């Protein structure tokens, strides 16, 4: 298995939505409309095994110093092969190159992010616009079991 990573294009949107659909249906990942993905297409990094999309995630910039890793997904059957870890590392490198100072994540996979140097923070410290722009769309809002983590770059 040779996994290749590249930035997303508009032509990838249908495959991205198809890959993430089971996680959206279960409430693990927030649904993003085609238009929302298109608007933020430059945020996404994709993982391919040949022509098959096997994972992706996004680096969403909140402020001049803070970004968020969102929508991390790796296809069943490919999990455990460091694809998610490599996606995160690519986004952390991108964040550093942009001059960002911190990257946050809201996740159910706390130990995964902690292995990559993220530390837990209180949800109350999240930017307010994050809560109202994204969390309010979640079917679990306001009772959220996700953990907030941050990594200083």
XYZ file of N, CA, C and O in Angstrom:
612
model
N 0.848 -1.176 0.000
C 0.000 0.000 0.000
C 0.896 1.242 0.000
O 1.737 1.416 0.863
N 0.702 2.077 -1.010
C 1.419 3.343 -1.099
C 0.393 4.462 -1.014
O -0.439 4.620 -1.907
N 0.433 5.199 0.070
C -0.517 6.286 0.285
C 0.108 7.588 -0.194
O 1.242 7.909 0.156
N -0.645 8.305 -1.027
C -0.212 9.620 -1.503
C -1.120 10.675 -0.902
O -2.328 10.476 -0.782
N -0.523 11.792 -0.547
C -1.243 12.903 0.059
C -1.209 14.089 -0.897
O -0.194 14.344 -1.532
N -2.354 14.786 -0.982
C -2.411 15.993 -1.799
C -3.546 16.884 -1.311
O -4.421 16.442 -0.571
N -3.489 18.133 -1.723
C -4.552 19.071 -1.401
C -5.791 18.707 -2.225
O -5.697 18.166 -3.325
N -6.954 18.996 -1.673
C -8.226 18.692 -2.332
C -8.486 19.631 -3.504
O -7.998 20.763 -3.535
N -9.267 19.150 -4.445
C -9.780 19.972 -5.536
C -11.306 19.903 -5.499
O -11.885 19.030 -4.831
N -11.949 20.771 -6.214
C -13.411 20.776 -6.251
C -13.964 19.452 -6.781
O -15.037 19.012 -6.365
N -13.212 18.792 -7.640
C -13.633 17.506 -8.178
C -13.634 16.384 -7.159
O -14.181 15.305 -7.416
N -13.066 16.608 -5.982
C -13.005 15.593 -4.928
C -14.213 15.619 -3.992
O -14.386 14.699 -3.187
N -15.032 16.644 -4.073
C -16.078 16.859 -3.073
C -17.032 15.674 -2.955
O -17.351 15.237 -1.849
N -17.501 15.130 -4.046
C -18.456 14.011 -3.969
C -17.835 12.813 -3.250
O -18.479 12.194 -2.383
N -16.597 12.491 -3.566
C -15.912 11.363 -2.905
C -15.712 11.652 -1.417
O -15.828 10.753 -0.583
N -15.409 12.887 -1.081
C -15.206 13.265 0.313
C -16.493 13.078 1.109
O -16.491 12.489 2.194
N -17.605 13.547 0.552
C -18.886 13.436 1.248
C -19.310 11.976 1.390
O -19.871 11.580 2.411
N -19.003 11.171 0.389
C -19.334 9.743 0.446
C -18.518 9.037 1.533
O -19.051 8.244 2.304
N -17.230 9.345 1.608
C -16.352 8.716 2.599
C -16.781 9.046 4.028
O -16.784 8.194 4.906
N -17.172 10.274 4.261
C -17.470 10.732 5.622
C -18.923 10.448 6.046
O -19.251 10.538 7.229
N -19.777 10.064 5.121
C -21.204 9.902 5.418
C -21.496 9.013 6.631
O -22.305 9.396 7.486
N -20.880 7.824 6.786
C -21.187 7.014 7.979
C -20.855 7.721 9.293
O -21.602 7.588 10.270
N -19.789 8.485 9.318
C -19.411 9.209 10.538
C -20.348 10.389 10.790
O -20.626 10.733 11.935
N -20.836 11.010 9.723
C -21.821 12.088 9.855
C -23.127 11.503 10.391
O -23.720 12.041 11.331
N -23.563 10.376 9.804
C -24.812 9.747 10.238
C -24.777 9.351 11.703
O -25.789 9.429 12.401
N -23.614 8.935 12.199
C -23.495 8.530 13.597
C -23.258 9.704 14.543
O -23.247 9.527 15.758
N -23.044 10.897 13.994
C -22.840 12.081 14.827
C -21.409 12.291 15.272
O -21.129 13.149 16.095
N -20.481 11.535 14.711
C -19.070 11.669 15.073
C -18.450 12.902 14.421
O -17.626 13.586 15.014
N -18.840 13.164 13.175
C -18.317 14.308 12.420
C -19.496 15.159 11.958
O -20.529 14.623 11.549
N -19.336 16.470 12.024
C -20.380 17.380 11.544
C -20.513 17.295 10.033
O -19.514 17.204 9.315
N -21.751 17.346 9.565
C -21.973 17.360 8.122
C -21.554 18.707 7.546
O -21.800 19.761 8.148
N -20.893 18.647 6.416
C -20.526 19.850 5.671
C -21.223 19.761 4.313
O -21.110 18.746 3.620
N -21.930 20.803 3.942
C -22.612 20.824 2.650
C -21.578 20.908 1.531
O -20.416 21.259 1.764
N -22.020 20.600 0.310
C -21.120 20.754 -0.843
C -20.583 22.173 -0.915
O -19.393 22.375 -1.177
N -21.465 23.137 -0.703
C -21.040 24.539 -0.772
C -20.030 24.880 0.320
O -19.066 25.598 0.082
N -20.248 24.367 1.515
C -19.315 24.641 2.613
C -17.943 24.025 2.332
O -16.911 24.643 2.581
N -17.937 22.796 1.806
C -16.661 22.174 1.444
C -15.989 22.966 0.331
O -14.786 23.234 0.390
N -16.762 23.365 -0.668
C -16.195 24.131 -1.785
C -15.582 25.436 -1.298
O -14.471 25.805 -1.699
N -16.281 26.120 -0.408
C -15.778 27.391 0.134
C -14.459 27.200 0.869
O -13.599 28.079 0.843
N -14.305 26.044 1.499
C -13.117 25.776 2.306
C -12.186 24.743 1.674
O -11.350 24.154 2.364
N -12.292 24.526 0.365
C -11.568 23.447 -0.299
C -10.062 23.512 -0.063
O -9.399 22.484 0.039
N -9.505 24.709 0.063
C -8.054 24.838 0.268
C -7.615 24.371 1.646
O -6.431 24.179 1.887
N -8.574 24.146 2.541
C -8.257 23.681 3.891
C -7.985 22.183 3.949
O -7.369 21.712 4.896
N -8.465 21.447 2.966
C -8.443 19.981 3.038
C -7.187 19.367 2.439
O -6.728 19.767 1.370
N -6.688 18.344 3.128
C -5.623 17.481 2.621
C -6.198 16.073 2.546
O -6.856 15.614 3.492
N -5.952 15.403 1.425
C -6.523 14.089 1.165
C -5.453 13.020 1.101
O -4.310 13.307 0.743
N -5.860 11.789 1.420
C -4.980 10.611 1.344
C -5.587 9.643 0.327
O -6.777 9.316 0.412
N -4.766 9.202 -0.624
C -5.215 8.282 -1.667
C -4.371 7.021 -1.680
O -3.152 7.079 -1.519
N -5.038 5.898 -1.907
C -4.389 4.635 -2.222
C -4.720 4.402 -3.694
O -5.839 3.994 -4.021
N -3.779 4.733 -4.562
C -4.079 4.732 -5.999
C -5.098 5.812 -6.293
O -4.901 6.975 -5.957
N -6.245 5.406 -6.874
C -7.305 6.375 -7.171
C -8.382 6.420 -6.089
O -9.346 7.169 -6.202
N -8.206 5.613 -5.046
C -9.221 5.524 -4.001
C -8.929 6.498 -2.868
O -7.853 6.462 -2.261
N -9.912 7.343 -2.566
C -9.807 8.252 -1.427
C -9.970 7.435 -0.149
O -10.981 6.764 0.042
N -8.954 7.475 0.716
C -8.979 6.663 1.936
C -8.940 7.505 3.208
O -9.012 6.959 4.310
N -8.833 8.823 3.070
C -8.850 9.677 4.252
C -8.693 11.133 3.901
O -8.262 11.475 2.800
N -9.062 11.986 4.853
C -8.829 13.420 4.697
C -9.043 14.124 6.018
O -9.611 13.573 6.960
N -8.595 15.344 6.080
C -8.928 16.260 7.166
C -8.639 17.678 6.710
O -8.084 17.892 5.636
N -9.055 18.639 7.542
C -8.942 20.048 7.162
C -8.234 20.841 8.255
O -8.330 20.527 9.437
N -7.537 21.869 7.821
C -6.943 22.860 8.712
C -7.751 24.137 8.541
O -7.636 24.818 7.521
N -8.589 24.422 9.524
C -9.465 25.594 9.458
C -8.875 26.705 10.318
O -8.666 26.526 11.522
N -8.615 27.842 9.712
C -7.993 28.961 10.425
C -9.074 29.806 11.096
O -10.021 30.246 10.443
N -8.921 30.012 12.410
C -9.855 30.834 13.176
C -9.357 32.255 13.335
O -10.137 33.203 13.233
N -8.067 32.421 13.665
C -7.488 33.745 13.887
C -6.077 33.744 13.300
O -5.612 32.730 12.779
N -5.375 34.844 13.444
C -4.011 34.929 12.923
C -3.037 34.045 13.692
O -1.905 33.847 13.253
N -3.456 33.498 14.817
C -2.564 32.631 15.589
C -3.144 31.240 15.861
O -2.443 30.354 16.334
N -4.433 31.009 15.560
C -5.105 29.769 15.946
C -5.827 29.121 14.774
O -6.590 29.778 14.060
N -5.594 27.807 14.607
C -6.320 27.017 13.609
C -6.893 25.780 14.299
O -6.558 25.473 15.447
N -7.743 25.082 13.567
C -8.373 23.873 14.082
C -8.236 22.750 13.066
O -8.396 22.963 11.863
N -7.955 21.569 13.566
C -7.996 20.377 12.728
C -9.415 19.845 12.818
O -9.931 19.616 13.909
N -10.055 19.680 11.634
C -11.440 19.236 11.588
C -11.617 18.080 10.613
O -10.855 17.918 9.685
N -12.722 17.390 10.830
C -13.219 16.388 9.882
C -12.212 15.303 9.540
O -12.162 14.835 8.403
N -11.427 14.867 10.520
C -10.472 13.791 10.263
C -11.230 12.487 10.056
O -12.008 12.069 10.900
N -10.984 11.856 8.918
C -11.615 10.583 8.594
C -10.605 9.691 7.871
O -9.865 10.172 7.019
N -10.574 8.432 8.270
C -9.802 7.415 7.563
C -10.760 6.250 7.322
O -11.482 5.823 8.225
N -10.765 5.761 6.109
C -11.684 4.700 5.697
C -11.440 3.422 6.496
O -10.294 3.055 6.773
N -12.546 2.748 6.871
C -12.425 1.428 7.505
C -11.544 0.546 6.629
O -11.616 0.597 5.414
N -10.731 -0.267 7.245
C -9.808 -1.126 6.514
C -8.450 -0.475 6.306
O -7.478 -1.151 5.990
N -8.390 0.840 6.463
C -7.134 1.581 6.337
C -6.688 2.143 7.681
O -5.576 2.640 7.804
N -7.563 2.067 8.677
C -7.227 2.587 9.999
C -6.121 1.734 10.606
O -6.023 0.542 10.339
N -5.260 2.357 11.400
C -4.153 1.646 12.020
C -2.898 1.619 11.167
O -1.914 0.992 11.527
N -2.924 2.331 10.033
C -1.767 2.378 9.127
C -1.082 3.746 9.118
O -0.371 4.075 8.178
N -1.340 4.551 10.154
C -0.721 5.873 10.331
C -1.169 6.913 9.298
O -0.539 7.953 9.142
N -2.261 6.646 8.592
C -2.771 7.611 7.620
C -3.271 8.858 8.350
O -2.939 9.983 7.975
N -4.054 8.665 9.404
C -4.543 9.804 10.183
C -3.402 10.589 10.800
O -3.385 11.819 10.758
N -2.430 9.884 11.348
C -1.260 10.544 11.935
C -0.512 11.361 10.885
O -0.123 12.504 11.142
N -0.321 10.801 9.712
C 0.380 11.524 8.650
C -0.422 12.719 8.147
O 0.158 13.767 7.825
N -1.735 12.591 8.088
C -2.567 13.741 7.715
C -2.389 14.868 8.732
O -2.184 16.024 8.355
N -2.448 14.530 10.019
C -2.293 15.546 11.067
C -0.914 16.199 10.980
O -0.792 17.431 11.060
N 0.123 15.395 10.794
C 1.474 15.955 10.695
C 1.595 16.904 9.511
O 2.236 17.957 9.617
N 0.974 16.572 8.400
C 1.005 17.465 7.234
C 0.299 18.782 7.554
O 0.767 19.853 7.177
N -0.811 18.708 8.258
C -1.532 19.935 8.612
C -0.774 20.756 9.640
O -0.790 21.989 9.583
N -0.087 20.103 10.563
C 0.736 20.849 11.528
C 1.891 21.554 10.820
O 2.217 22.706 11.149
N 2.495 20.891 9.833
C 3.551 21.543 9.041
C 2.995 22.744 8.286
O 3.630 23.802 8.218
N 1.803 22.578 7.735
C 1.158 23.684 7.016
C 0.880 24.842 7.974
O 1.123 26.006 7.637
N 0.384 24.523 9.165
C 0.095 25.561 10.158
C 1.363 26.336 10.518
O 1.349 27.566 10.604
N 2.457 25.613 10.724
C 3.732 26.275 11.032
C 4.161 27.173 9.888
O 4.614 28.300 10.110
N 4.028 26.683 8.659
C 4.464 27.480 7.502
C 3.628 28.746 7.339
O 4.103 29.733 6.791
N 2.401 28.723 7.830
C 1.535 29.902 7.768
C 1.806 30.876 8.917
O 1.284 31.986 8.921
N 2.595 30.447 9.885
C 2.906 31.312 11.021
C 1.923 31.198 12.173
O 1.912 32.052 13.056
N 1.097 30.162 12.162
C 0.162 29.961 13.265
C 0.922 29.534 14.519
O 1.996 28.953 14.429
N 0.346 29.818 15.670
C 0.994 29.494 16.943
C 0.376 28.293 17.648
O 1.039 27.616 18.417
N -0.919 28.043 17.383
C -1.632 26.977 18.076
C -2.604 26.298 17.117
O -3.159 26.943 16.230
N -2.817 24.993 17.364
C -3.804 24.238 16.608
C -4.659 23.486 17.607
O -4.138 22.815 18.499
N -5.976 23.605 17.475
C -6.873 22.920 18.384
C -7.614 21.805 17.665
O -7.642 21.747 16.444
N -8.206 20.934 18.465
C -9.044 19.865 17.933
C -10.126 19.556 18.949
O -9.888 19.561 20.152
N -11.322 19.300 18.446
C -12.411 18.756 19.249
C -12.592 17.329 18.774
O -12.813 17.096 17.578
N -12.485 16.359 19.683
C -12.427 14.973 19.241
C -12.987 14.004 20.269
O -13.056 14.316 21.460
N -13.358 12.822 19.784
C -13.683 11.693 20.647
C -12.454 10.789 20.798
O -12.483 9.828 21.542
N -11.390 11.076 20.070
C -10.170 10.254 20.041
C -9.036 10.967 20.769
O -7.989 11.276 20.196
N -9.228 11.239 22.047
C -8.283 12.020 22.838
C -6.871 11.437 22.804
O -5.902 12.164 22.573
N -6.737 10.133 23.019
C -5.396 9.542 23.113
C -4.641 9.647 21.787
O -3.421 9.818 21.774
N -5.355 9.581 20.671
C -4.727 9.731 19.355
C -4.040 11.094 19.256
O -2.877 11.204 18.880
N -4.759 12.147 19.610
C -4.199 13.495 19.520
C -3.119 13.725 20.579
O -2.137 14.414 20.318
N -3.283 13.148 21.753
C -2.254 13.300 22.786
C -0.936 12.669 22.336
O 0.130 13.217 22.626
N -0.992 11.555 21.625
C 0.242 10.942 21.102
C 0.957 11.876 20.133
O 2.165 11.758 19.926
N 0.222 12.816 19.553
C 0.810 13.767 18.604
C 1.151 15.105 19.261
O 1.448 16.075 18.576
N 1.119 15.146 20.588
C 1.557 16.330 21.316
C 0.471 17.315 21.693
O 0.759 18.408 22.190
N -0.786 16.967 21.497
C -1.889 17.835 21.903
C -2.165 17.610 23.390
O -1.964 16.509 23.905
N -2.626 18.661 24.075
C -2.983 18.560 25.485
C -4.418 19.061 25.672
O -4.862 19.987 24.987
N -5.101 18.448 26.627
C -6.497 18.806 26.879
C -6.602 20.216 27.455
O -5.772 20.630 28.268
N -7.641 20.923 27.016
C -7.958 22.253 27.541
C -9.454 22.292 27.852
O -10.230 21.528 27.284
N -9.870 23.192 28.750
C -11.312 23.318 29.027
C -12.048 23.851 27.789
O -11.551 24.743 27.095
N -13.213 23.312 27.529
C -14.007 23.776 26.377
C -14.345 25.256 26.491
O -14.521 25.932 25.484
N -14.426 25.743 27.719
C -14.771 27.152 27.926
C -13.728 28.099 27.337
O -13.997 29.280 27.153
N -12.535 27.581 27.035
C -11.487 28.435 26.484
C -11.530 28.500 24.957
O -10.755 29.230 24.359
N -12.458 27.744 24.337
C -12.568 27.776 22.880
C -13.103 29.131 22.423
O -13.902 29.756 23.127
N -12.689 29.550 21.239
C -13.229 30.820 20.722
C -14.757 30.733 20.617
O -15.301 29.735 20.156
N -15.429 31.781 21.058
C -16.888 31.787 21.068
C -17.481 31.548 19.685
O -18.479 30.856 19.528
N -16.843 32.098 18.646
C -17.390 31.917 17.297
C -17.344 30.460 16.861
O -18.124 30.028 16.036
N -16.453 29.671 17.439
C -16.403 28.236 17.137
C -17.690 27.568 17.603
O -18.305 26.798 16.882
N -18.107 27.887 18.814
C -19.306 27.275 19.375
C -20.530 27.623 18.535
O -21.320 26.769 18.175
N -20.679 28.884 18.191
C -21.895 29.290 17.494
C -21.870 28.956 16.015
O -22.909 28.727 15.416
N -20.710 28.859 15.426
C -20.643 28.547 13.996
C -20.753 27.055 13.731
O -21.359 26.645 12.745
N -20.161 26.227 14.571
C -20.097 24.797 14.298
C -20.871 23.953 15.304
O -21.717 23.153 14.925
N -20.577 24.115 16.565
C -21.139 23.220 17.583
C -22.663 23.252 17.598
O -23.311 22.231 17.831
N -23.232 24.403 17.339
C -24.687 24.523 17.374
C -25.350 23.655 16.301
O -26.509 23.276 16.429
N -24.603 23.271 15.257
C -25.135 22.408 14.192
C -25.120 20.933 14.576
O -25.722 20.113 13.897
N -24.431 20.600 15.642
C -24.235 19.199 16.030
C -25.487 18.633 16.688
O -26.125 19.306 17.504
N -25.807 17.386 16.382
C -26.987 16.771 16.985
C -26.799 16.504 18.475
O -27.753 16.240 19.179
N -25.563 16.592 18.978
C -25.298 16.388 20.400
C -25.313 17.691 21.202
O -25.199 17.650 22.422
N -25.393 18.830 20.527
C -25.361 20.126 21.213
C -26.611 20.289 22.058
O -27.700 19.973 21.590
N -26.535 20.766 23.286
C -25.368 21.284 23.995
C -24.668 20.241 24.864
O -23.713 20.566 25.553
N -25.136 18.998 24.849
C -24.513 17.941 25.650
C -23.423 17.300 24.804
O -23.689 16.438 23.973
N -22.182 17.719 24.998
C -21.077 17.314 24.133
C -20.067 16.477 24.915
O -19.630 16.870 25.987
N -19.724 15.345 24.342
C -18.716 14.481 24.960
C -17.350 14.608 24.308
O -16.438 13.859 24.647
N -17.233 15.505 23.335
C -15.932 15.686 22.704
C -14.966 16.330 23.698
O -15.366 17.061 24.588
N -13.690 16.067 23.468
C -12.623 16.637 24.291
C -11.945 17.720 23.482
O -11.693 17.545 22.287
N -11.631 18.851 24.118
C -10.900 19.938 23.474
C -9.410 19.743 23.758
O -9.037 19.574 24.919
N -8.622 19.796 22.700
C -7.168 19.675 22.855
C -6.494 20.760 22.035
O -7.050 21.240 21.051
N -5.288 21.113 22.449
C -4.530 22.130 21.721
C -3.065 21.723 21.654
O -2.569 21.012 22.527
N -2.413 22.188 20.612
C -0.972 21.962 20.443
C -0.332 23.313 20.143
O -0.768 24.019 19.232
N 0.685 23.652 20.914
C 1.468 24.854 20.644
C 2.520 24.500 19.604
O 3.179 23.470 19.707
N 2.660 25.352 18.607
C 3.625 25.087 17.537
C 4.955 25.773 17.804
O 5.065 26.696 18.541
